[in-house]
mmCIF file of C-alpha atoms in Angstrom:
data_model
loop_
_atom_site.group_PDB
_atom_site.id
_atom_site.type_symbol
_atom_site.label_atom_id
_atom_site.label_comp_id
_atom_site.label_asym_id
_atom_site.label_seq_id
_atom_site.Cartn_x
_atom_site.Cartn_y
_atom_site.Cartn_z
ATOM 1 C CA MET A 1 147.592 246.546 243.036
ATOM 2 C CA GLN A 2 145.193 245.151 244.954
ATOM 3 C CA GLY A 3 147.317 245.162 247.973
ATOM 4 C CA GLU A 4 148.079 249.147 247.789
ATOM 5 C CA ASP A 5 145.062 249.912 250.426
ATOM 6 C CA GLY A 6 145.827 247.353 252.880
ATOM 7 C CA ARG A 7 142.480 244.458 252.849
ATOM 8 C CA GLY A 8 145.210 241.840 251.944
ATOM 9 C CA PHE A 9 147.511 242.958 255.001
ATOM 10 C CA ALA A 10 144.006 243.046 256.814
ATOM 11 C CA ALA A 11 143.391 239.451 255.860
ATOM 12 C CA LEU A 12 146.588 238.693 257.070
ATOM 13 C CA ALA A 13 145.626 239.568 260.309
ATOM 14 C CA GLY A 14 142.484 238.966 261.086
ATOM 15 C CA LEU A 15 143.113 235.539 260.267
ATOM 16 C CA SER A 16 146.337 234.790 262.123
ATOM 17 C CA ALA A 17 143.899 236.001 264.594
ATOM 18 C CA GLU A 18 140.963 233.667 264.132
ATOM 19 C CA ARG A 19 143.530 230.600 264.503
ATOM 20 C CA LEU A 20 145.341 232.307 268.000
ATOM 21 C CA GLU A 21 141.497 232.250 268.884
ATOM 22 C CA LEU A 22 141.437 228.716 268.701
ATOM 23 C CA ALA A 23 144.542 228.327 269.598
ATOM 24 C CA ASP A 24 142.319 228.726 272.942
ATOM 25 C CA GLN A 25 140.298 225.248 272.455
ATOM 26 C CA VAL A 26 143.552 222.963 271.663
ATOM 27 C CA ALA A 27 145.011 224.050 274.746
ATOM 28 C CA ALA A 28 141.536 222.885 276.540
ATOM 29 C CA ALA A 29 141.487 219.779 274.238
ATOM 30 C CA LYS A 30 144.813 219.074 275.535
ATOM 31 C CA LEU A 31 144.412 220.262 279.281
ATOM 32 C CA ARG A 32 141.595 217.611 279.032
ATOM 33 C CA SER A 33 143.391 214.816 276.950
ATOM 34 C CA GLY A 34 147.197 215.681 278.946
ATOM 35 C CA THR A 35 148.173 214.990 275.787
ATOM 36 C CA PRO A 36 151.654 218.108 275.140
ATOM 37 C CA VAL A 37 151.444 221.024 273.148
ATOM 38 C CA ALA A 38 154.293 220.226 270.823
ATOM 39 C CA ASP A 39 152.702 217.862 268.344
ATOM 40 C CA PRO A 40 155.752 217.703 265.264
ATOM 41 C CA ALA A 41 153.902 214.971 263.465
ATOM 42 C CA ARG A 42 150.695 217.379 263.083
ATOM 43 C CA GLU A 43 152.658 220.374 262.541
ATOM 44 C CA ARG A 44 155.222 218.099 259.447
ATOM 45 C CA VAL A 45 151.212 218.459 258.377
ATOM 46 C CA VAL A 46 150.595 222.039 258.018
ATOM 47 C CA LEU A 47 153.646 222.810 257.171
ATOM 48 C CA GLU A 48 153.558 220.113 253.469
ATOM 49 C CA GLU A 49 149.360 221.567 253.227
ATOM 50 C CA ALA A 50 150.792 225.344 253.294
ATOM 51 C CA ALA A 51 153.618 224.638 250.976
ATOM 52 C CA ARG A 52 151.449 222.432 248.402
ATOM 53 C CA LYS A 53 148.594 225.289 249.100
ATOM 54 C CA ALA A 54 151.605 228.564 247.934
ATOM 55 C CA THR A 55 153.173 226.145 245.484
ATOM 56 C CA ALA A 56 149.953 225.677 243.776
ATOM 57 C CA ARG A 57 148.914 229.611 244.246
ATOM 58 C CA GLY A 58 151.809 230.352 242.456
ATOM 59 C CA LEU A 59 153.329 231.435 246.381
ATOM 60 C CA ASP A 60 157.237 230.677 247.293
ATOM 61 C CA PRO A 61 156.875 227.527 249.964
ATOM 62 C CA VAL A 62 160.039 228.330 251.461
ATOM 63 C CA VAL A 63 157.616 231.776 252.320
ATOM 64 C CA ALA A 64 154.289 229.788 252.805
ATOM 65 C CA ARG A 65 156.132 227.191 254.729
ATOM 66 C CA ARG A 66 158.700 230.164 257.361
ATOM 67 C CA VAL A 67 155.257 231.940 257.959
ATOM 68 C CA PHE A 68 153.046 229.161 258.555
ATOM 69 C CA ARG A 69 156.094 227.918 261.051
ATOM 70 C CA ASP A 70 155.843 231.349 262.550
ATOM 71 C CA GLN A 71 151.936 230.479 263.248
ATOM 72 C CA ILE A 72 152.520 227.341 264.895
ATOM 73 C CA GLU A 73 154.344 228.806 267.414
ATOM 74 C CA ALA A 74 152.516 231.886 268.800
ATOM 75 C CA SER A 75 149.479 229.495 268.911
ATOM 76 C CA LYS A 76 152.288 226.706 271.002
ATOM 77 C CA ALA A 77 153.634 229.641 273.203
ATOM 78 C CA VAL A 78 149.765 230.460 273.108
ATOM 79 C CA GLN A 79 149.410 226.661 274.669
ATOM 80 C CA ARG A 80 151.299 227.149 276.857
ATOM 81 C CA GLY A 81 150.130 230.123 278.383
ATOM 82 C CA LEU A 82 147.142 229.075 279.069
ATOM 83 C CA LEU A 83 147.773 225.723 280.305
ATOM 84 C CA GLN A 84 149.809 227.709 282.847
ATOM 85 C CA ARG A 85 147.277 229.819 283.834
ATOM 86 C CA TRP A 86 144.955 227.517 284.301
ATOM 87 C CA ARG A 87 147.077 225.138 286.506
ATOM 88 C CA ALA A 88 148.099 228.897 288.441
ATOM 89 C CA HIS A 89 143.961 229.311 288.430
ATOM 90 C CA PRO A 90 142.443 225.886 288.030
ATOM 91 C CA GLU A 91 138.434 228.415 288.287
ATOM 92 C CA GLN A 92 139.002 229.950 284.772
ATOM 93 C CA ARG A 93 139.794 226.177 283.313
ATOM 94 C CA PRO A 94 137.099 225.875 280.269
ATOM 95 C CA THR A 95 134.908 223.274 281.774
ATOM 96 C CA GLY A 96 134.238 221.308 278.127
ATOM 97 C CA ARG A 97 136.009 219.272 275.764
ATOM 98 C CA PRO A 98 136.749 220.916 272.212
ATOM 99 C CA ASP A 99 136.805 218.602 269.266
ATOM 100 C CA LEU A 100 140.391 219.054 267.754
ATOM 101 C CA ALA A 101 139.079 216.741 264.343
ATOM 102 C CA GLY A 102 135.970 217.622 263.810
ATOM 103 C CA GLU A 103 135.803 220.831 264.734
ATOM 104 C CA VAL A 104 139.577 222.608 265.294
ATOM 105 C CA ARG A 105 141.467 221.305 262.507
ATOM 106 C CA PRO A 106 138.732 221.660 260.013
ATOM 107 C CA ALA A 107 138.629 225.890 261.243
ATOM 108 C CA LEU A 108 142.422 225.031 260.803
ATOM 109 C CA ASP A 109 141.950 224.029 257.482
ATOM 110 C CA ARG A 110 139.680 226.844 255.874
ATOM 111 C CA ILE A 111 141.626 229.491 257.818
ATOM 112 C CA THR A 112 145.562 228.319 255.689
ATOM 113 C CA THR A 113 143.746 228.765 252.693
ATOM 114 C CA GLY A 114 142.686 232.442 253.956
ATOM 115 C CA LEU A 115 146.692 232.884 254.696
ATOM 116 C CA ILE A 116 147.613 231.881 251.787
ATOM 117 C CA ASP A 117 145.419 234.250 249.483
ATOM 118 C CA ALA A 118 146.304 236.775 251.954
ATOM 119 C CA LEU A 119 149.615 236.481 251.592
ATOM 120 C CA THR A 120 149.418 235.852 247.906
ATOM 121 C CA GLU A 121 148.012 239.205 247.610
ATOM 122 C CA VAL A 122 150.778 240.871 250.085
ATOM 123 C CA ALA A 123 153.484 238.847 248.213
ATOM 124 C CA PRO A 124 154.726 241.642 245.500
ATOM 125 C CA ARG A 125 154.923 244.408 248.933
ATOM 126 C CA ARG A 126 156.831 242.057 251.532
ATOM 127 C CA GLY A 127 159.902 243.697 250.892
ATOM 128 C CA THR A 128 158.617 246.883 250.226
ATOM 129 C CA PRO A 129 160.045 249.662 253.581
ATOM 130 C CA GLY A 130 156.000 250.134 253.967
ATOM 131 C CA CYS A 131 154.857 245.956 255.093
ATOM 132 C CA ARG A 132 155.584 245.816 258.395
ATOM 133 C CA ALA A 133 153.860 248.863 259.020
ATOM 134 C CA ALA A 134 151.443 248.549 257.757
ATOM 135 C CA LEU A 135 150.698 245.345 259.093
ATOM 136 C CA THR A 136 151.101 245.929 262.748
ATOM 137 C CA THR A 137 148.720 248.662 262.336
ATOM 138 C CA LYS A 138 146.077 245.788 260.967
ATOM 139 C CA ALA A 139 147.574 243.140 263.697
ATOM 140 C CA ALA A 140 146.981 246.247 266.284
ATOM 141 C CA GLY A 141 143.145 247.136 265.323
ATOM 142 C CA GLN A 142 142.663 242.981 265.096
ATOM 143 C CA ALA A 143 144.390 242.907 268.534
ATOM 144 C CA VAL A 144 141.729 245.364 269.870
ATOM 145 C CA GLN A 145 138.788 244.189 267.678
ATOM 146 C CA ARG A 146 138.728 240.848 269.676
ATOM 147 C CA ARG A 147 140.213 242.572 273.734
ATOM 148 C CA PHE A 148 142.974 240.175 273.122
ATOM 149 C CA ASP A 149 144.981 240.022 276.733
ATOM 150 C CA PRO A 150 149.435 240.366 276.534
ATOM 151 C CA LEU A 151 149.235 237.004 275.763
ATOM 152 C CA HIS A 152 147.748 236.559 272.632
ATOM 153 C CA SER A 153 149.060 240.179 271.735
ATOM 154 C CA ARG A 154 152.463 238.744 271.493
ATOM 155 C CA GLY A 155 150.909 236.200 270.288
ATOM 156 C CA LEU A 156 150.145 237.933 267.167
ATOM 157 C CA SER A 157 152.883 239.829 266.365
ATOM 158 C CA ARG A 158 154.721 236.070 267.091
ATOM 159 C CA ALA A 159 152.696 234.042 263.896
ATOM 160 C CA LEU A 160 152.954 237.489 261.823
ATOM 161 C CA ALA A 161 157.042 237.629 262.048
ATOM 162 C CA SER A 162 158.427 236.837 258.935
ATOM 163 C CA VAL A 163 155.351 237.778 256.286
ATOM 164 C CA CYS A 164 157.231 241.451 255.739
#
């Protein structure tokens, strides 16, 4: 089985970490625009797209929705944490205003495709006893490699909660 060496878990952890890094840009854009963290309309679009891509790959769309709900909730938690931090420490606020439509969303769409591919690869191992350990190991490696602070590390755990 292709996922036996952990590549699928590594991809899930890496793409989830990359998605969380983009939460920083989303938070910066929302800080500048004053828009709320929650965007139910956009969240529905993301969940529908994940379910559509999952179905096309032969993956259960319910699983995809559950995992992507976790991805969204993790991103929102990171955004809220960053906004709170920036309110308390204005000197730490980002100076730029990222382009959500032109840069961030296309990157998120690419990550969505990759996450569906990785979920498809690990699907046979999702219910096995080693699933959680393999995923946790890969996530911890990503957190160290990317020098995640506690906020982002908690977010990564949240993002991957429904995989196994």
